[in-house]
XYZ file of N, CA and C in Angstrom:
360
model
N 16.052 -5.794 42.864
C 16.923 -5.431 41.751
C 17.252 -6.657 40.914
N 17.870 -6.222 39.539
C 18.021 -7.605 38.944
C 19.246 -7.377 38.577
N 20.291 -8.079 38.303
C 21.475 -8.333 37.670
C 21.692 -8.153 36.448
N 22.229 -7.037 35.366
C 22.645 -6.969 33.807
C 23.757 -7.416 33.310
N 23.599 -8.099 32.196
C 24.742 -7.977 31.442
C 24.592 -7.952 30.200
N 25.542 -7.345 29.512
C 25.066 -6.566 28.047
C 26.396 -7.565 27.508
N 25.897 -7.484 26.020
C 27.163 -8.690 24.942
C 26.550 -7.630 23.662
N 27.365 -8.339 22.763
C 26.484 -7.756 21.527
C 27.945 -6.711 20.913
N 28.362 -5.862 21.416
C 29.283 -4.829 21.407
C 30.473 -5.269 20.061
N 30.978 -4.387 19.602
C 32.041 -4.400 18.809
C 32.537 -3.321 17.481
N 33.204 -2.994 16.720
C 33.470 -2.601 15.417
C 32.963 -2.502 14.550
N 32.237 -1.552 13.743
C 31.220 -1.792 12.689
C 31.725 -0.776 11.651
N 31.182 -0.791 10.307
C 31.892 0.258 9.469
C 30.278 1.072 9.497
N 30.350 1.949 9.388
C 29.010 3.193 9.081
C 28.183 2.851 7.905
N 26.806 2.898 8.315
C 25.707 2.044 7.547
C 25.628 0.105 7.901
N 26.391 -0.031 9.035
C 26.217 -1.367 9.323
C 25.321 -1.570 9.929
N 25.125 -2.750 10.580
C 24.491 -3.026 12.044
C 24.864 -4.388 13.200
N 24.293 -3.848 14.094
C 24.691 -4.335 15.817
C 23.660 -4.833 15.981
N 23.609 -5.887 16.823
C 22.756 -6.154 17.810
C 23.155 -6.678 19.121
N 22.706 -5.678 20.157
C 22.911 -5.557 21.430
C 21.698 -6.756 22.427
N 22.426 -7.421 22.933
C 21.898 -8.110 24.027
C 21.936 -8.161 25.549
N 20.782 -8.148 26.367
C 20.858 -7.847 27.873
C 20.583 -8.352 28.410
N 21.293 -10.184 29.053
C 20.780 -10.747 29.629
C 20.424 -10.150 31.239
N 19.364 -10.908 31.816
C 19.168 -10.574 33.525
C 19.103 -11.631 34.137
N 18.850 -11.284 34.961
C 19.019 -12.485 36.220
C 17.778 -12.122 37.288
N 17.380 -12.872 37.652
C 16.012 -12.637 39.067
C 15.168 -13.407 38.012
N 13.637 -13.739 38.958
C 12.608 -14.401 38.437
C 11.888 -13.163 38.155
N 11.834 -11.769 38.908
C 11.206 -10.939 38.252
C 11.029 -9.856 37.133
N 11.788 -10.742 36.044
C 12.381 -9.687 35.297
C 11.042 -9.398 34.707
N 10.555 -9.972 34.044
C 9.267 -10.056 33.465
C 8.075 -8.713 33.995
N 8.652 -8.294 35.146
C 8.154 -7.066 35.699
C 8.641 -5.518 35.149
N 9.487 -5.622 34.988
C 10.787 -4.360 34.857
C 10.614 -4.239 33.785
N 10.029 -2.651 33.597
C 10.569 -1.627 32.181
C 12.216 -1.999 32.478
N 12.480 -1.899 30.802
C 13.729 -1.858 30.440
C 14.595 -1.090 29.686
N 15.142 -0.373 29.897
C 15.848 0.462 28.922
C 17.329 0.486 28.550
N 18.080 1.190 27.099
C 19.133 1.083 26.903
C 19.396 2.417 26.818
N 20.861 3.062 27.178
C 21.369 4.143 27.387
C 22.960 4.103 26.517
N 23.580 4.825 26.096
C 25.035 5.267 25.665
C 25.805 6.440 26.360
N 26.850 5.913 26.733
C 27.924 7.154 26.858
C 28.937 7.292 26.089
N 28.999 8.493 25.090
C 30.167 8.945 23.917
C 31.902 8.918 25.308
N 32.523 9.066 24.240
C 33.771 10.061 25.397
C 33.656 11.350 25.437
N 33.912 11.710 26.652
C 33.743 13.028 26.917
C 31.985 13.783 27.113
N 31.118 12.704 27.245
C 29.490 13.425 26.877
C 29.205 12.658 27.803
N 27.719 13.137 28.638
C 27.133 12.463 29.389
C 26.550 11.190 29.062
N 25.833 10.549 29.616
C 25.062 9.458 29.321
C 23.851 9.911 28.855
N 23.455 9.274 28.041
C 22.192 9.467 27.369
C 21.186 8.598 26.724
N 20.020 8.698 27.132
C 18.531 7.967 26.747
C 18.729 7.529 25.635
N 19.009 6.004 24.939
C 18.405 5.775 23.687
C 16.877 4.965 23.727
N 16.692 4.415 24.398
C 15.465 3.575 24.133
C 14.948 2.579 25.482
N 13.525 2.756 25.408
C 13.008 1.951 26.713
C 11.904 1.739 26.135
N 11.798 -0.288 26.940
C 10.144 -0.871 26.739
C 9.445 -0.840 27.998
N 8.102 -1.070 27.690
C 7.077 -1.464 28.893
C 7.446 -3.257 29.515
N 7.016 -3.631 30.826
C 7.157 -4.669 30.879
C 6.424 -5.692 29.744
N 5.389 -5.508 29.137
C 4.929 -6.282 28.198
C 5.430 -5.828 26.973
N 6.371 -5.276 26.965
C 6.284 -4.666 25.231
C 5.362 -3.867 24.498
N 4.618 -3.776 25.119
C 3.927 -2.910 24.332
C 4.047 -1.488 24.231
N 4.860 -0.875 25.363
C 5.047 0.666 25.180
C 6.624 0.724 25.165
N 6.990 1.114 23.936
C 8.248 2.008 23.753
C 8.763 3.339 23.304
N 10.151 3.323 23.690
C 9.749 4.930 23.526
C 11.294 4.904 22.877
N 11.806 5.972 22.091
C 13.155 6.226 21.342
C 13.330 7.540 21.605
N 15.121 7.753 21.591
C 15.619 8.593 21.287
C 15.179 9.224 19.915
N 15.199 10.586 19.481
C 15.057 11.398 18.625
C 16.119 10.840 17.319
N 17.290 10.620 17.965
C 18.425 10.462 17.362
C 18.368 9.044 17.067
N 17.337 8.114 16.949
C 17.694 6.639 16.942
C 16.689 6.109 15.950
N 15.639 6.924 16.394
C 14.412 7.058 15.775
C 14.161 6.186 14.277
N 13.807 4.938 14.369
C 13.774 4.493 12.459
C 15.405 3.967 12.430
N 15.777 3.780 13.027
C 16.857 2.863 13.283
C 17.664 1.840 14.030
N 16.798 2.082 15.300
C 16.867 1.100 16.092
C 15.884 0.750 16.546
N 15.988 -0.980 16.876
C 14.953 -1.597 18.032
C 15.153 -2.184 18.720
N 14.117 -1.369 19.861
C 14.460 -2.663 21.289
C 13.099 -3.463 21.355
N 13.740 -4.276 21.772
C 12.697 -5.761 22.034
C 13.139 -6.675 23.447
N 12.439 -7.248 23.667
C 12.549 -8.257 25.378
C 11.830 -9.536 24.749
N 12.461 -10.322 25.421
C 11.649 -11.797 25.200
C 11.746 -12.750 26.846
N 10.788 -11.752 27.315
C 10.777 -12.335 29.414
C 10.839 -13.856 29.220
N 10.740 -14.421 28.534
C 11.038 -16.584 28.461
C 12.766 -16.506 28.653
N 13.475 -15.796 28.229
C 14.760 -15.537 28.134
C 15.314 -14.538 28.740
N 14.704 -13.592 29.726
C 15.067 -12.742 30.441
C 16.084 -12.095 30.125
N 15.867 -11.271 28.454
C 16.905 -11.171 27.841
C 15.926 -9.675 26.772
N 16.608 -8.555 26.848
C 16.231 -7.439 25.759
C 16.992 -7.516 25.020
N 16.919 -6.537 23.836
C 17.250 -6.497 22.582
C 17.221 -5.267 22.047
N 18.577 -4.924 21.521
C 18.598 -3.784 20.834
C 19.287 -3.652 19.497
N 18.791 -3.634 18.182
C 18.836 -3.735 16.567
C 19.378 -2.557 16.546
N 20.509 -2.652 16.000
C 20.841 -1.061 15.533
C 21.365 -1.142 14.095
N 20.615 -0.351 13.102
C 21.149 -0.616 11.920
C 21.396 0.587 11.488
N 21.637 0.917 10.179
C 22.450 2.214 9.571
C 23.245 2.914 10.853
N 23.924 2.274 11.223
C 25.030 3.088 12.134
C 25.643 4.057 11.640
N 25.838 4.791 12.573
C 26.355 6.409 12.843
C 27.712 6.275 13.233
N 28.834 7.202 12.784
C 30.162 7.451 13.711
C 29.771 7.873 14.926
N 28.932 8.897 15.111
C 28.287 9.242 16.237
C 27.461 8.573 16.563
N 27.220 7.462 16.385
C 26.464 6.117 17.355
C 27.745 5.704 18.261
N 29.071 5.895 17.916
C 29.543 4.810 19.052
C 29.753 5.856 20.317
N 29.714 4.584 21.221
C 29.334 4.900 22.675
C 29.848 3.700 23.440
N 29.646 3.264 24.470
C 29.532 2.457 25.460
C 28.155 2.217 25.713
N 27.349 1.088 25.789
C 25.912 0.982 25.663
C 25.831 0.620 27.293
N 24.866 1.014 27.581
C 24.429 0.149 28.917
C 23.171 -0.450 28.953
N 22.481 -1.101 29.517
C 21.096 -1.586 29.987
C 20.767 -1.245 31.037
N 19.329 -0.984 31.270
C 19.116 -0.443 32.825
C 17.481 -1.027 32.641
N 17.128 -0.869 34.276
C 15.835 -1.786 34.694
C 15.493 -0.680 35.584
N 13.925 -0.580 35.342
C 13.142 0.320 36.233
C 11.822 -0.194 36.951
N 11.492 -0.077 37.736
C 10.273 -0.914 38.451
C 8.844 -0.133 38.666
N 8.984 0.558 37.436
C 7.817 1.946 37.474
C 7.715 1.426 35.349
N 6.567 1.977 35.147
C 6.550 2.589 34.165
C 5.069 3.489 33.757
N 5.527 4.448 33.571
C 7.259 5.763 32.717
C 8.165 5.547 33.834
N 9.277 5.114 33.105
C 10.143 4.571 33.956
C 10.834 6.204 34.594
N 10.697 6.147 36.266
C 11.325 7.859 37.278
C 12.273 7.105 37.741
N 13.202 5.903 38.124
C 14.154 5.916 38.209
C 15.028 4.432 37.880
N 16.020 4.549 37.227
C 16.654 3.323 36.898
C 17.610 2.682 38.157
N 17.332 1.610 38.536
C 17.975 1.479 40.071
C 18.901 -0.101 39.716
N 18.857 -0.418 38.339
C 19.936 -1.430 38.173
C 20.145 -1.006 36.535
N 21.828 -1.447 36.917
C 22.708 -1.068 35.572
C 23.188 -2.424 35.470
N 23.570 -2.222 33.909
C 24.967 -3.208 33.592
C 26.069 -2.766 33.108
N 27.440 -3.498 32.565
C 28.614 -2.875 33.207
C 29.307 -2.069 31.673
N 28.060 -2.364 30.786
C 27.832 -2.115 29.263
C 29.191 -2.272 28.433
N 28.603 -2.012 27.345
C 29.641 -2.928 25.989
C 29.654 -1.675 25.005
N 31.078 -2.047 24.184
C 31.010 -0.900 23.552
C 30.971 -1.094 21.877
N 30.324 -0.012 21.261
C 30.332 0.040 20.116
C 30.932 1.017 19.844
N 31.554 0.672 18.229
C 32.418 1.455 17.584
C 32.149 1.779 16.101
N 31.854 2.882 15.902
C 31.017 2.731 14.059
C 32.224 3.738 13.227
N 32.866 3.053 12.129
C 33.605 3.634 11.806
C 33.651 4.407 10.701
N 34.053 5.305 9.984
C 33.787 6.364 9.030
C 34.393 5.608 7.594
């Protein structure tokens, strides 16, 4: 497993943008699909976006689609998530998660995620 921690988080007015950061910890990060997730209040958690360990395969939420990006840079054991034209219904609590498969079947490390707030 590897260790998360997400920064990046804060206040934005609608049509802004965020950028979310996920540092890790272990030498094997460089292995691990990576993905980012949100929880609204009151709504489950939900899929926004996951890479391949090389970057080369990603995949988006429907809802994110052409507005956000995730990116990894394994020298920095660190992903990346661009979120621009923000939504009121973008804010959430973001998390990061690491999977040791990809198509990633199960996420077996979290972080303790950060929150965004997009305001009307």
């Amino acid at each position: 497993q590897v260790q998360l921690v997400e920064s990046g988080g804060g206040l934005v007015q609608a049509g802004g943008s965020l950028r979310l950061s996920c540092a890790a910890s272990g030498r094997t990060f460089s292995t691990y699909a990576m993905g980012w997730f949100r929880q609204a209040p009151g709504k489950e958690r939900e899929f926004v976006a996951a890479i391949s360990w090389s970057g080369s395969r990603i995949y988006y939420a429907d809802s994110v689609k052409g507005r956000f990006t995730i990116s990894r840079d394994n020298a920095k054991n660190t992903i990346y998530l661009q979120m621009n034209s923000l939504k009121p219904e973008d804010t959430a609590v973001y998390y990061c998660a690491a999977a040791d498969s990809w198509p990633p079947e199960k996420w077996g490390s979290w972080g303790q995620g950060t929150q965004v707030t997009v305001s009307s």
